[in-house]
Short mmCIF file of C-alpha atoms and ligand atoms in Angstrom, two decimals:
data_model
loop_
_atom_site.label_atom_id
_atom_site.label_comp_id
_atom_site.label_asym_id
_atom_site.label_seq_id
_atom_site.Cartn_x
_atom_site.Cartn_y
_atom_site.Cartn_z
CA UNK A 1 11.16 15.86 6.54
CA UNK A 2 10.19 12.52 5.27
CA UNK A 3 13.07 9.93 3.90
CA UNK A 4 12.87 11.17 0.73
CA UNK A 5 12.22 14.95 0.29
CA UNK A 6 8.53 15.95 -1.04
CA UNK A 7 7.80 18.20 -3.31
CA UNK A 8 4.76 20.01 -4.32
CA UNK A 9 3.01 22.10 -6.83
CA UNK A 10 0.87 24.52 -5.78
CA UNK A 11 -1.53 26.93 -6.80
CA UNK A 12 -5.01 28.06 -7.85
CA UNK A 13 -7.16 26.62 -10.72
CA UNK A 14 -5.85 26.99 -14.34
CA UNK A 15 -2.22 28.05 -13.39
CA UNK A 16 -1.30 25.41 -15.55
CA UNK A 17 0.20 22.32 -12.72
CA UNK A 18 -0.21 19.90 -14.28
CA UNK A 19 1.67 20.98 -17.50
CA UNK A 20 4.47 21.46 -15.08
CA UNK A 21 4.12 18.53 -13.57
CA UNK A 22 4.35 16.36 -16.61
CA UNK A 23 6.96 19.00 -18.03
CA UNK A 24 9.35 18.01 -15.41
CA UNK A 25 8.49 14.34 -15.26
CA UNK A 26 8.92 14.22 -18.93
CA UNK A 27 12.71 15.60 -18.10
CA UNK A 28 13.67 13.00 -15.82
CA UNK A 29 13.52 9.74 -15.73
CA UNK A 30 9.79 9.07 -13.99
CA UNK A 31 6.84 6.73 -14.37
CA UNK A 32 3.84 8.42 -15.40
CA UNK A 33 1.01 6.08 -14.72
CA UNK A 34 -2.13 6.35 -14.78
CA UNK A 35 -3.55 3.34 -12.81
CA UNK A 36 -6.32 1.04 -14.45
CA UNK A 37 -9.35 1.19 -12.47
CA UNK A 38 -8.48 4.27 -10.66
CA UNK A 39 -11.33 6.88 -9.88
CA UNK A 40 -8.28 9.57 -10.48
CA UNK A 41 -4.65 9.52 -11.51
CA UNK A 42 -2.00 9.48 -8.57
CA UNK A 43 -0.81 13.24 -8.55
CA UNK A 44 2.50 11.89 -7.08
CA UNK A 45 5.50 10.13 -8.56
CA UNK A 46 9.05 9.43 -7.90
CA UNK A 47 11.54 11.45 -9.90
CA UNK A 48 14.77 11.55 -10.02
CA UNK A 49 17.41 14.91 -10.99
CA UNK A 50 21.15 14.14 -10.97
CA UNK A 51 20.65 11.09 -8.33
CA UNK A 52 18.69 12.69 -6.15
CA UNK A 53 15.35 11.45 -5.69
CA UNK A 54 12.47 13.28 -4.58
CA UNK A 55 8.35 12.82 -4.89
CA UNK A 56 7.24 15.44 -6.75
CA UNK A 57 3.26 16.29 -6.16
CA UNK A 58 0.80 18.06 -7.98
CA UNK A 59 -1.97 19.90 -6.04
CA UNK A 60 -4.08 19.55 -9.20
CA UNK A 61 -4.98 16.47 -7.84
CA UNK A 62 -7.09 17.71 -5.28
CA UNK A 63 -9.94 19.52 -7.54
CA UNK A 64 -10.86 16.21 -9.22
CA UNK A 65 -13.00 17.17 -12.42
CA UNK A 66 -13.72 20.51 -11.11
CA UNK A 67 -11.39 23.41 -11.45
CA UNK A 68 -13.22 25.14 -8.76
CA UNK A 69 -11.46 26.34 -5.45
CA UNK A 70 -13.34 25.51 -2.62
CA UNK A 71 -12.82 26.04 1.03
CA UNK A 72 -12.56 22.25 1.54
CA UNK A 73 -9.56 21.86 -1.52
CA UNK A 74 -7.95 25.27 -0.23
CA UNK A 75 -7.78 23.08 3.24
CA UNK A 76 -6.27 20.34 1.28
CA UNK A 77 -3.62 22.12 -0.74
CA UNK A 78 -2.75 23.80 2.79
CA UNK A 79 -2.04 20.31 4.65
CA UNK A 80 -0.27 19.39 1.53
CA UNK A 81 2.07 22.33 1.85
CA UNK A 82 2.48 21.67 5.38
CA UNK A 83 3.99 18.27 4.75
CA UNK A 84 6.28 19.28 1.84
CA UNK A 85 9.74 19.92 2.20
CA UNK A 86 9.84 21.99 -0.97
CA UNK A 87 6.65 24.09 -2.39
CA UNK A 88 6.32 25.23 -6.04
CA UNK A 89 3.80 27.98 -5.98
CA UNK A 90 2.88 28.43 -9.23
CA UNK A 91 0.89 31.78 -11.01
CA UNK A 92 -0.57 32.62 -14.06
CA UNK A 93 1.83 35.45 -14.95
CA UNK A 94 -0.60 36.56 -18.36
CA UNK A 95 -2.66 37.73 -15.66
CA UNK A 96 -2.95 40.13 -12.66
CA UNK A 97 -2.64 38.21 -9.17
CA UNK A 98 -5.71 37.45 -7.68
CA UNK A 99 -6.92 38.45 -4.16
CA UNK A 100 -7.58 34.47 -2.76
CA UNK A 101 -4.41 33.42 -4.71
CA UNK A 102 -2.11 36.40 -2.81
CA UNK A 103 -4.06 34.87 0.45
CA UNK A 104 -3.10 31.29 -0.33
CA UNK A 105 0.27 32.30 -0.87
CA UNK A 106 0.73 34.06 2.57
CA UNK A 107 -0.77 31.88 4.53
CA UNK A 108 1.58 29.15 2.91
CA UNK A 109 4.44 31.41 3.53
CA UNK A 110 3.58 31.60 6.98
CA UNK A 111 4.78 27.56 7.06
CA UNK A 112 8.07 28.84 6.54
CA UNK A 113 8.85 26.12 4.12
CA UNK A 114 11.20 26.80 1.39
CA UNK A 115 8.97 28.15 -1.62
CA UNK A 116 9.85 28.77 -5.42
CA UNK A 117 7.56 30.86 -7.01
CA UNK A 118 6.68 30.60 -10.11
CA UNK A 119 5.22 32.86 -12.97
CA UNK A 120 4.17 30.34 -15.54
CA UNK A 121 2.63 31.04 -19.14
CA UNK A 122 5.21 33.33 -19.94
CA UNK A 123 5.83 32.76 -24.04
CA UNK A 124 8.12 35.26 -24.40
CA UNK A 125 10.83 35.26 -21.51
CA UNK A 126 12.86 37.99 -23.03
CA UNK A 127 10.46 41.07 -22.69
CA UNK A 128 8.78 39.70 -19.92
CA UNK A 129 7.46 42.31 -17.04
CA UNK A 130 5.28 41.09 -14.72
CA UNK A 131 1.73 42.45 -13.83
CA UNK A 132 2.20 45.17 -11.21
CA UNK A 133 -0.03 43.15 -8.94
CA UNK A 134 2.70 40.58 -8.52
CA UNK A 135 5.36 42.98 -6.58
CA UNK A 136 3.09 42.93 -3.81
CA UNK A 137 4.36 39.68 -2.82
CA UNK A 138 7.95 40.72 -2.72
CA UNK A 139 8.92 37.20 -4.10
CA UNK A 140 11.79 36.42 -6.35
CA UNK A 141 9.96 34.78 -9.03
CA UNK A 142 10.91 32.31 -11.84
CA UNK A 143 9.61 32.93 -15.18
CA UNK A 144 8.32 29.60 -16.96
CA UNK A 145 6.50 28.49 -20.00
CA UNK A 146 5.47 24.67 -18.98
CA UNK A 147 3.83 24.37 -21.91
CA UNK A 148 6.47 25.60 -24.56
CA UNK A 149 9.64 24.51 -22.27
CA UNK A 150 10.86 27.85 -21.61
CA UNK A 151 12.99 28.49 -18.26
CA UNK A 152 11.82 25.17 -16.81
CA UNK A 153 15.75 24.30 -16.64
CA UNK A 154 16.21 27.21 -14.67
CA UNK A 155 13.58 25.97 -12.18
CA UNK A 156 15.16 22.32 -12.11
CA UNK A 157 18.37 24.23 -10.94
CA UNK A 158 16.65 25.89 -8.02
CA UNK A 159 15.41 22.29 -6.93
CA UNK A 160 18.80 20.58 -7.56
CA UNK A 161 20.48 23.04 -5.68
CA UNK A 162 17.62 22.91 -3.06
CA UNK A 163 18.34 18.92 -2.67
CA UNK A 164 21.70 19.40 -2.84
CA UNK A 165 21.55 21.02 0.47
CA UNK A 166 18.82 19.25 1.86
CA UNK A 167 20.33 16.71 4.53
CA UNK A 168 17.79 13.68 4.10
CA UNK A 169 17.93 13.94 0.53
CA UNK A 170 18.88 10.26 0.51
CA UNK A 171 16.06 7.66 -0.72
CA UNK A 172 15.11 5.45 1.91
CA UNK A 173 16.51 2.21 1.18
CA UNK A 174 14.96 0.16 3.97
CA UNK A 175 13.16 -2.82 3.00
CA UNK A 176 9.62 -2.06 2.57
CA UNK A 177 7.42 -5.00 3.09
CA UNK A 178 5.04 -6.01 0.09
CA UNK A 179 1.58 -6.57 0.46
CA UNK A 180 -0.84 -8.16 -1.90
CA UNK A 181 -4.16 -7.38 -2.54
CA UNK A 182 -5.95 -10.63 -3.62
CA UNK A 183 -9.53 -11.51 -4.63
CA UNK A 184 -12.08 -12.59 -7.30
CA UNK A 185 -13.26 -9.74 -9.74
CA UNK A 186 -16.20 -7.34 -7.62
CA UNK A 187 -15.19 -7.75 -4.14
CA UNK A 188 -13.77 -4.23 -3.66
CA UNK A 189 -10.23 -4.52 -4.04
CA UNK A 190 -9.49 -1.45 -6.43
CA UNK A 191 -11.92 0.39 -4.35
CA UNK A 192 -9.50 -0.33 -1.02
CA UNK A 193 -6.56 0.59 -3.05
CA UNK A 194 -8.75 3.73 -4.05
CA UNK A 195 -9.34 4.47 -0.63
CA UNK A 196 -5.65 4.53 0.58
CA UNK A 197 -4.15 6.08 -2.20
CA UNK A 198 -6.81 9.03 -2.16
CA UNK A 199 -5.89 9.48 1.64
CA UNK A 200 -4.44 12.70 2.50
CA UNK A 201 -2.63 11.28 5.19
CA UNK A 202 -0.58 8.93 3.09
CA UNK A 203 2.24 9.58 0.55
CA UNK A 204 2.09 7.11 -2.80
CA UNK A 205 4.32 6.57 -5.45
CA UNK A 206 4.41 4.22 -8.41
CA UNK A 207 7.44 3.02 -8.22
CA UNK A 208 9.49 2.52 -11.98
CA UNK A 209 9.62 -0.83 -13.44
CA UNK A 210 6.13 -2.01 -12.72
CA UNK A 211 4.45 -3.66 -15.17
CA UNK A 212 0.74 -3.04 -16.34
CA UNK A 213 -0.75 -6.32 -14.78
CA UNK A 214 0.44 -5.52 -11.43
CA UNK A 215 1.58 -1.85 -10.05
CA UNK A 216 3.61 -1.30 -7.40
CA UNK A 217 2.76 1.74 -5.06
CA UNK A 218 4.96 2.85 -2.59
CA UNK A 219 3.29 3.80 0.32
CA UNK A 220 4.13 5.90 3.45
CA UNK A 221 1.84 6.34 6.45
CA UNK A 222 2.80 7.91 9.89
CA UNK A 223 6.38 6.14 9.80
CA UNK A 224 5.29 2.89 8.36
CA UNK A 225 6.53 2.15 4.73
CA UNK A 226 5.35 -0.25 2.73
CA UNK A 227 4.66 -2.10 -1.05
CA UNK A 228 1.14 -2.31 -1.93
CA UNK A 229 0.56 -4.45 -5.02
CA UNK A 230 -2.44 -3.82 -7.24
CA UNK A 231 -2.96 -6.71 -9.10
CA UNK A 232 -4.60 -5.20 -11.79
CA UNK A 233 -4.44 -8.52 -13.89
CA UNK A 234 -6.58 -10.74 -11.45
CA UNK A 235 -9.03 -7.76 -11.03
CA UNK A 236 -9.75 -7.67 -14.15
CA UNK A 237 -10.79 -11.63 -14.70
CA UNK A 238 -14.20 -12.04 -15.28
CA UNK A 239 -14.06 -15.75 -13.51
CA UNK A 240 -11.35 -17.03 -11.93
CA UNK A 241 -12.67 -20.52 -12.28
CA UNK A 242 -12.40 -20.03 -16.32
CA UNK A 243 -9.53 -18.07 -16.00
CA UNK A 244 -7.48 -20.30 -13.24
CA UNK A 245 -4.74 -20.95 -15.66
CA UNK A 246 -4.45 -17.92 -17.03
CA UNK A 247 -1.51 -16.08 -17.80
CA UNK A 248 -2.99 -13.04 -15.37
CA UNK A 249 -3.45 -16.11 -12.65
CA UNK A 250 -0.15 -17.28 -13.21
CA UNK A 251 1.42 -14.17 -12.61
CA UNK A 252 -0.49 -12.99 -9.76
CA UNK A 253 0.56 -16.76 -8.20
CA UNK A 254 3.91 -15.51 -8.52
CA UNK A 255 2.79 -12.03 -7.42
CA UNK A 256 2.04 -13.66 -4.10
CA UNK A 257 5.17 -15.52 -3.68
CA UNK A 258 6.96 -12.46 -3.68
CA UNK A 259 4.87 -10.50 -1.14
CA UNK A 260 5.14 -10.47 2.31
CA UNK A 261 1.36 -10.41 3.24
CA UNK A 262 -1.73 -10.99 1.23
CA UNK A 263 -4.54 -9.25 2.13
CA UNK A 264 -7.65 -11.40 0.89
CA UNK A 265 -10.90 -9.81 0.16
CA UNK A 266 -14.14 -10.98 -0.17
CA UNK A 267 -17.43 -9.54 -0.09
CA UNK A 268 -19.13 -10.22 3.23
CA UNK A 269 -22.71 -8.40 1.20
CA UNK A 270 -22.85 -11.86 -1.09
CA UNK A 271 -22.44 -15.90 0.12
CA UNK A 272 -19.07 -17.04 -0.61
CA UNK A 273 -18.41 -18.89 -3.80
CA UNK A 274 -16.18 -21.59 -5.80
CA UNK A 275 -14.66 -18.54 -6.87
CA UNK A 276 -13.57 -17.06 -3.86
CA UNK A 277 -12.59 -20.76 -2.74
CA UNK A 278 -10.31 -21.25 -5.43
CA UNK A 279 -8.52 -18.11 -4.79
CA UNK A 280 -8.08 -19.14 -1.31
CA UNK A 281 -6.59 -22.09 -2.44
CA UNK A 282 -3.39 -20.30 -4.67
CA UNK A 283 -3.20 -17.89 -1.17
CA UNK A 284 -2.60 -20.85 0.89
CA UNK A 285 -0.10 -22.80 -1.72
CA UNK A 286 1.74 -19.29 -1.33
CA UNK A 287 2.40 -20.16 2.14
CA UNK A 288 2.39 -16.21 2.97
CA UNK A 289 0.27 -14.42 6.32
CA UNK A 290 -2.89 -13.69 5.33
CA UNK A 291 -5.25 -11.22 6.52
CA UNK A 292 -9.23 -11.89 5.37
CA UNK A 293 -10.93 -8.44 4.51
CA UNK A 294 -14.36 -8.61 4.67
CA UNK A 295 -15.49 -5.79 2.40
CA UNK A 296 -18.77 -4.11 2.21
CA UNK A 297 -19.29 -4.18 5.36
CA UNK A 298 -21.57 -1.16 5.23
CA UNK A 299 -24.25 -3.07 3.50
CA UNK A 300 -24.55 -5.37 6.42
CA UNK A 301 -26.20 -4.55 9.73
CA UNK A 302 -23.83 -3.03 12.66
CA UNK A 303 -22.66 -6.04 14.66
CA UNK A 304 -23.28 -8.79 12.28
CA UNK A 305 -20.24 -7.94 10.34
CA UNK A 306 -17.69 -8.85 12.55
CA UNK A 307 -18.83 -11.18 15.20
CA UNK A 308 -21.52 -13.62 13.80
CA UNK A 309 -19.41 -13.68 10.25
CA UNK A 310 -16.39 -14.29 12.07
CA UNK A 311 -17.05 -18.06 12.92
CA UNK A 312 -18.78 -18.89 9.47
CA UNK A 313 -16.22 -17.54 7.68
CA UNK A 314 -13.30 -19.72 8.84
CA UNK A 315 -15.63 -22.71 8.21
CA UNK A 316 -15.14 -22.13 5.00
CA UNK A 317 -11.89 -21.21 4.79
CA UNK A 318 -10.63 -24.20 6.44
CA UNK A 319 -7.22 -24.00 5.82
CA UNK A 320 -7.14 -20.03 6.44
CA UNK A 321 -7.79 -20.91 10.17
CA UNK A 322 -4.91 -18.62 11.16
CA UNK A 323 -6.03 -15.66 8.84
CA UNK A 324 -7.66 -12.92 11.28
CA UNK A 325 -10.99 -11.71 9.43
CA UNK A 326 -11.28 -7.56 9.51
CA UNK A 327 -14.67 -6.43 8.20
CA UNK A 328 -13.87 -3.18 6.51
CA UNK A 329 -16.03 -0.81 3.60
CA UNK A 330 -14.10 0.49 1.01
CA UNK A 331 -16.65 3.10 0.58
CA UNK A 332 -17.07 4.39 3.98
CA UNK A 333 -13.40 3.69 4.81
CA UNK A 334 -14.22 1.47 7.99
CA UNK A 335 -11.47 -0.49 9.27
CA UNK A 336 -9.32 -0.10 5.74
CA UNK A 337 -6.93 1.58 7.66
CA UNK A 338 -7.03 -0.88 10.52
CA UNK A 339 -6.30 -3.41 8.32
CA UNK A 340 -2.95 -2.05 7.11
CA UNK A 341 -1.63 -1.41 10.97
CA UNK A 342 -2.56 -5.35 11.65
CA UNK A 343 -0.46 -6.51 8.51
CA UNK A 344 2.18 -4.47 10.09
CA UNK A 345 1.86 -6.13 13.45
CA UNK A 346 1.74 -9.70 12.08
CA UNK A 347 4.97 -8.71 9.93
CA UNK A 348 7.04 -7.53 13.00
CA UNK A 349 5.99 -10.97 14.44
CA UNK A 350 8.03 -12.72 11.62
CA UNK A 351 11.20 -11.39 13.24
CA UNK A 352 10.66 -12.47 16.57
CA UNK A 353 13.10 -15.60 16.95
CA UNK A 354 11.22 -18.72 18.25
CA UNK A 355 13.38 -20.73 21.07
CA UNK A 356 13.60 -24.11 20.12
CA UNK A 357 13.62 -25.88 23.71
CA UNK A 358 10.69 -23.53 25.04
CA UNK A 359 9.17 -24.66 21.50
CA UNK A 360 9.27 -28.44 22.41
CA UNK A 361 8.40 -28.53 25.85
CA UNK A 362 5.14 -26.35 24.47
CA UNK A 363 4.61 -29.16 21.87
CA UNK A 364 5.06 -31.65 24.64
CA UNK A 365 2.44 -30.16 26.36
CA UNK A 366 0.35 -29.85 23.58
CA UNK A 367 0.71 -33.60 22.89
CA UNK A 368 -0.40 -33.99 26.67
CA UNK A 369 -3.47 -31.88 26.40
CA UNK A 370 -4.58 -34.35 23.71
CA UNK A 371 -3.81 -37.51 22.28
CA UNK A 372 -3.05 -37.01 18.44
CA UNK A 373 -3.33 -40.11 16.35
CA UNK A 374 -1.84 -40.66 12.77
CA UNK A 375 -3.89 -41.32 9.75
CA UNK A 376 -3.29 -45.16 10.37
CA UNK A 377 -4.48 -44.99 13.89
CA UNK A 378 -1.03 -44.70 15.90
CA UNK A 379 -0.22 -42.44 18.77
CA UNK A 380 1.44 -39.32 17.16
CA UNK A 381 5.08 -39.32 19.27
CA UNK A 382 7.41 -37.38 17.38
CA UNK A 383 11.37 -37.95 18.85
CA UNK A 384 11.96 -34.88 18.49
CA UNK A 385 10.96 -31.27 16.92
CA UNK A 386 12.97 -28.91 14.84
CA UNK A 387 11.91 -25.37 13.61
CA UNK A 388 13.20 -25.54 9.53
CA UNK A 389 12.44 -21.99 9.11
CA UNK A 390 10.19 -19.01 10.53
CA UNK A 391 9.39 -17.97 6.94
CA UNK A 392 7.40 -19.53 6.47
CA UNK A 393 6.80 -20.91 9.74
CA UNK A 394 8.33 -24.60 8.92
CA UNK A 395 8.14 -27.37 11.59
CA UNK A 396 9.64 -30.70 11.48
CA UNK A 397 8.63 -33.43 13.14
CA UNK A 398 11.35 -36.50 13.62
CA UNK A 399 9.43 -39.59 13.96
CA UNK A 400 10.29 -43.51 13.82
CA UNK A 401 8.88 -43.92 10.40
CA UNK A 402 6.88 -41.59 7.66
CA UNK A 403 3.61 -40.73 9.64
CA UNK A 404 0.71 -38.59 8.80
CA UNK A 405 -1.02 -36.49 11.44
CA UNK A 406 -4.81 -37.33 11.04
CA UNK A 407 -6.20 -33.94 9.48
CA UNK A 408 -8.42 -33.06 12.32
CA UNK A 409 -5.32 -33.57 14.75
CA UNK A 410 -2.99 -31.86 12.56
CA UNK A 411 -5.23 -28.87 12.84
CA UNK A 412 -5.62 -28.91 16.24
CA UNK A 413 -2.14 -28.49 16.92
CA UNK A 414 -1.89 -26.23 14.42
CA UNK A 415 -4.62 -23.90 15.98
CA UNK A 416 -3.22 -24.36 19.51
CA UNK A 417 0.26 -23.59 18.25
CA UNK A 418 -0.99 -20.52 16.76
CA UNK A 419 -2.66 -19.39 19.73
CA UNK A 420 0.22 -20.20 22.10
CA UNK A 421 2.84 -18.36 19.83
CA UNK A 422 0.36 -15.67 19.14
CA UNK A 423 0.85 -16.23 15.51
CA UNK A 424 -2.58 -15.42 14.41
CA UNK A 425 -1.85 -14.12 10.54
CA UNK A 426 1.10 -16.59 10.14
CA UNK A 427 0.21 -20.09 8.41
CA UNK A 428 2.14 -23.16 10.17
CA UNK A 429 3.24 -26.03 7.82
CA UNK A 430 4.44 -29.21 9.01
CA UNK A 431 6.29 -31.90 7.85
CA UNK A 432 7.11 -35.62 9.22
CA UNK A 433 10.27 -37.15 8.60
CA UNK A 434 11.30 -40.38 9.38
CA UNK A 435 14.54 -40.64 11.89
CA UNK A 436 15.90 -43.41 13.53
P1 LIG B 501 -12.43 -5.04 -7.97
O1 LIG B 501 -12.86 -6.06 -9.09
O2 LIG B 501 -12.51 -6.54 -6.65
O3 LIG B 501 -11.31 -4.13 -7.99
O4 LIG B 501 -13.64 -4.54 -6.96
P2 LIG B 501 -13.96 -2.93 -7.28
O5 LIG B 501 -13.14 -2.23 -6.49
O6 LIG B 501 -14.14 -2.54 -8.71
O7 LIG B 501 -15.48 -2.93 -6.80
C1 LIG B 501 -16.83 -3.50 -7.45
C2 LIG B 501 -18.27 -2.60 -6.90
O8 LIG B 501 -18.58 -2.99 -5.38
C3 LIG B 501 -18.06 -1.34 -7.46
O9 LIG B 501 -19.64 -1.04 -8.05
C4 LIG B 501 -17.78 -0.55 -6.21
O10 LIG B 501 -18.05 0.56 -6.13
C5 LIG B 501 -18.58 -1.62 -5.07
N1 LIG B 501 -18.05 -1.37 -3.49
C6 LIG B 501 -16.77 -1.60 -3.58
N2 LIG B 501 -16.52 -1.32 -2.09
C7 LIG B 501 -17.87 -1.38 -1.56
C8 LIG B 501 -17.82 -0.88 -0.13
O11 LIG B 501 -17.26 -1.19 0.83
N3 LIG B 501 -19.07 -0.86 -0.09
C9 LIG B 501 -20.54 -0.99 -1.08
N4 LIG B 501 -21.48 -1.02 -0.69
N5 LIG B 501 -19.81 -1.28 -2.22
C10 LIG B 501 -18.62 -1.37 -2.66
#
């Protein structure tokens, strides 16, 4: 069972799933949010009843535009039911039980998950007698009218008593890292987010309290949990250059400072331009771990995607020397989830404490490897070195006077440190301080 119980509303087309979904949400603290630029709404929401949280999922979302139950959709519903902790099975009480509906119910029942069978569209609860076919399922139905808000309280009571009896109903309060997706307009940021959000294997819920310009999505996948930040603001910009001081960009900068890692999206089917470079500058300023995702890899010939591009990308984004490059395609799904795995492994490295003594040894060795010089052509020989912080990775060189390393030499040292300490993805910052 997941950290927060997942409750799914299941039913064949036209039983009123989304009406019930909205009815339950409408009564509770929740965020009903249709994500800007998404191909469809998210049909999963975090909901609270009597201080207990759960994720409510509307399997109606699987139908997309057409209300037709195909084999594929049937399978998706079954998979969703399998992952759920409680299933609300919705029927249309105004008509007889349908053959394939009965099959679906019996099939899901075999999962041995708790099911609440609900007959919907009952506008006259007192006088209602279910059509005879419903007795075949020997189920203990609840009668509701989602549209007219009748009987819904009884259903909520049943949900509450399920939640009270479920051992793991406590929300997962462990910190979830924030991943920001950044890039100029049209590189495919929303498409990437769509791909993640629409994947059957992840659970996504928009978090309450998010603004229109940036939406926080809580994503749970395997045992990973993270917050994906969809910067709608920066996505909507036409050109970064003209809008560089706009409110949306300023908010995006703030967002980057609050995130744990940034996925910088570029379009590798096109040339890197001024807008990409401007965003890269802003990303560097945020001093966060970075992954460069080269999207639209499907438009390139196989092979060119990762190999040839790799070197060239770092030539253009010199200051992002540390950021791994992954060729992805939001269209085919290639490497999208691998990028998230990579983000997780980079974040894990941040927690590994680097020992100062061995770090000192390493720097001494690197200074022997290559003589580094300062901007005014003096030999760079720090008296001692301290690690000021690991988040961001900030090193202080204590020297006789306030020296500045030659840019090329500073880059050499940073690159070698990245290699030796396996800090790929993590920026390193230097400061030289004069000490006697
Ligand atoms: P955003 O402005 O960065 O959010 O970009 P969008 O996600 O809106 O995508 C811009 C355009 O690129 C749309 O027409 C997408 O269909 C297209 N697109 C996005 N990702 C891919 C991809 O991986 N391959 C291809 N061929 N097209 C893509």
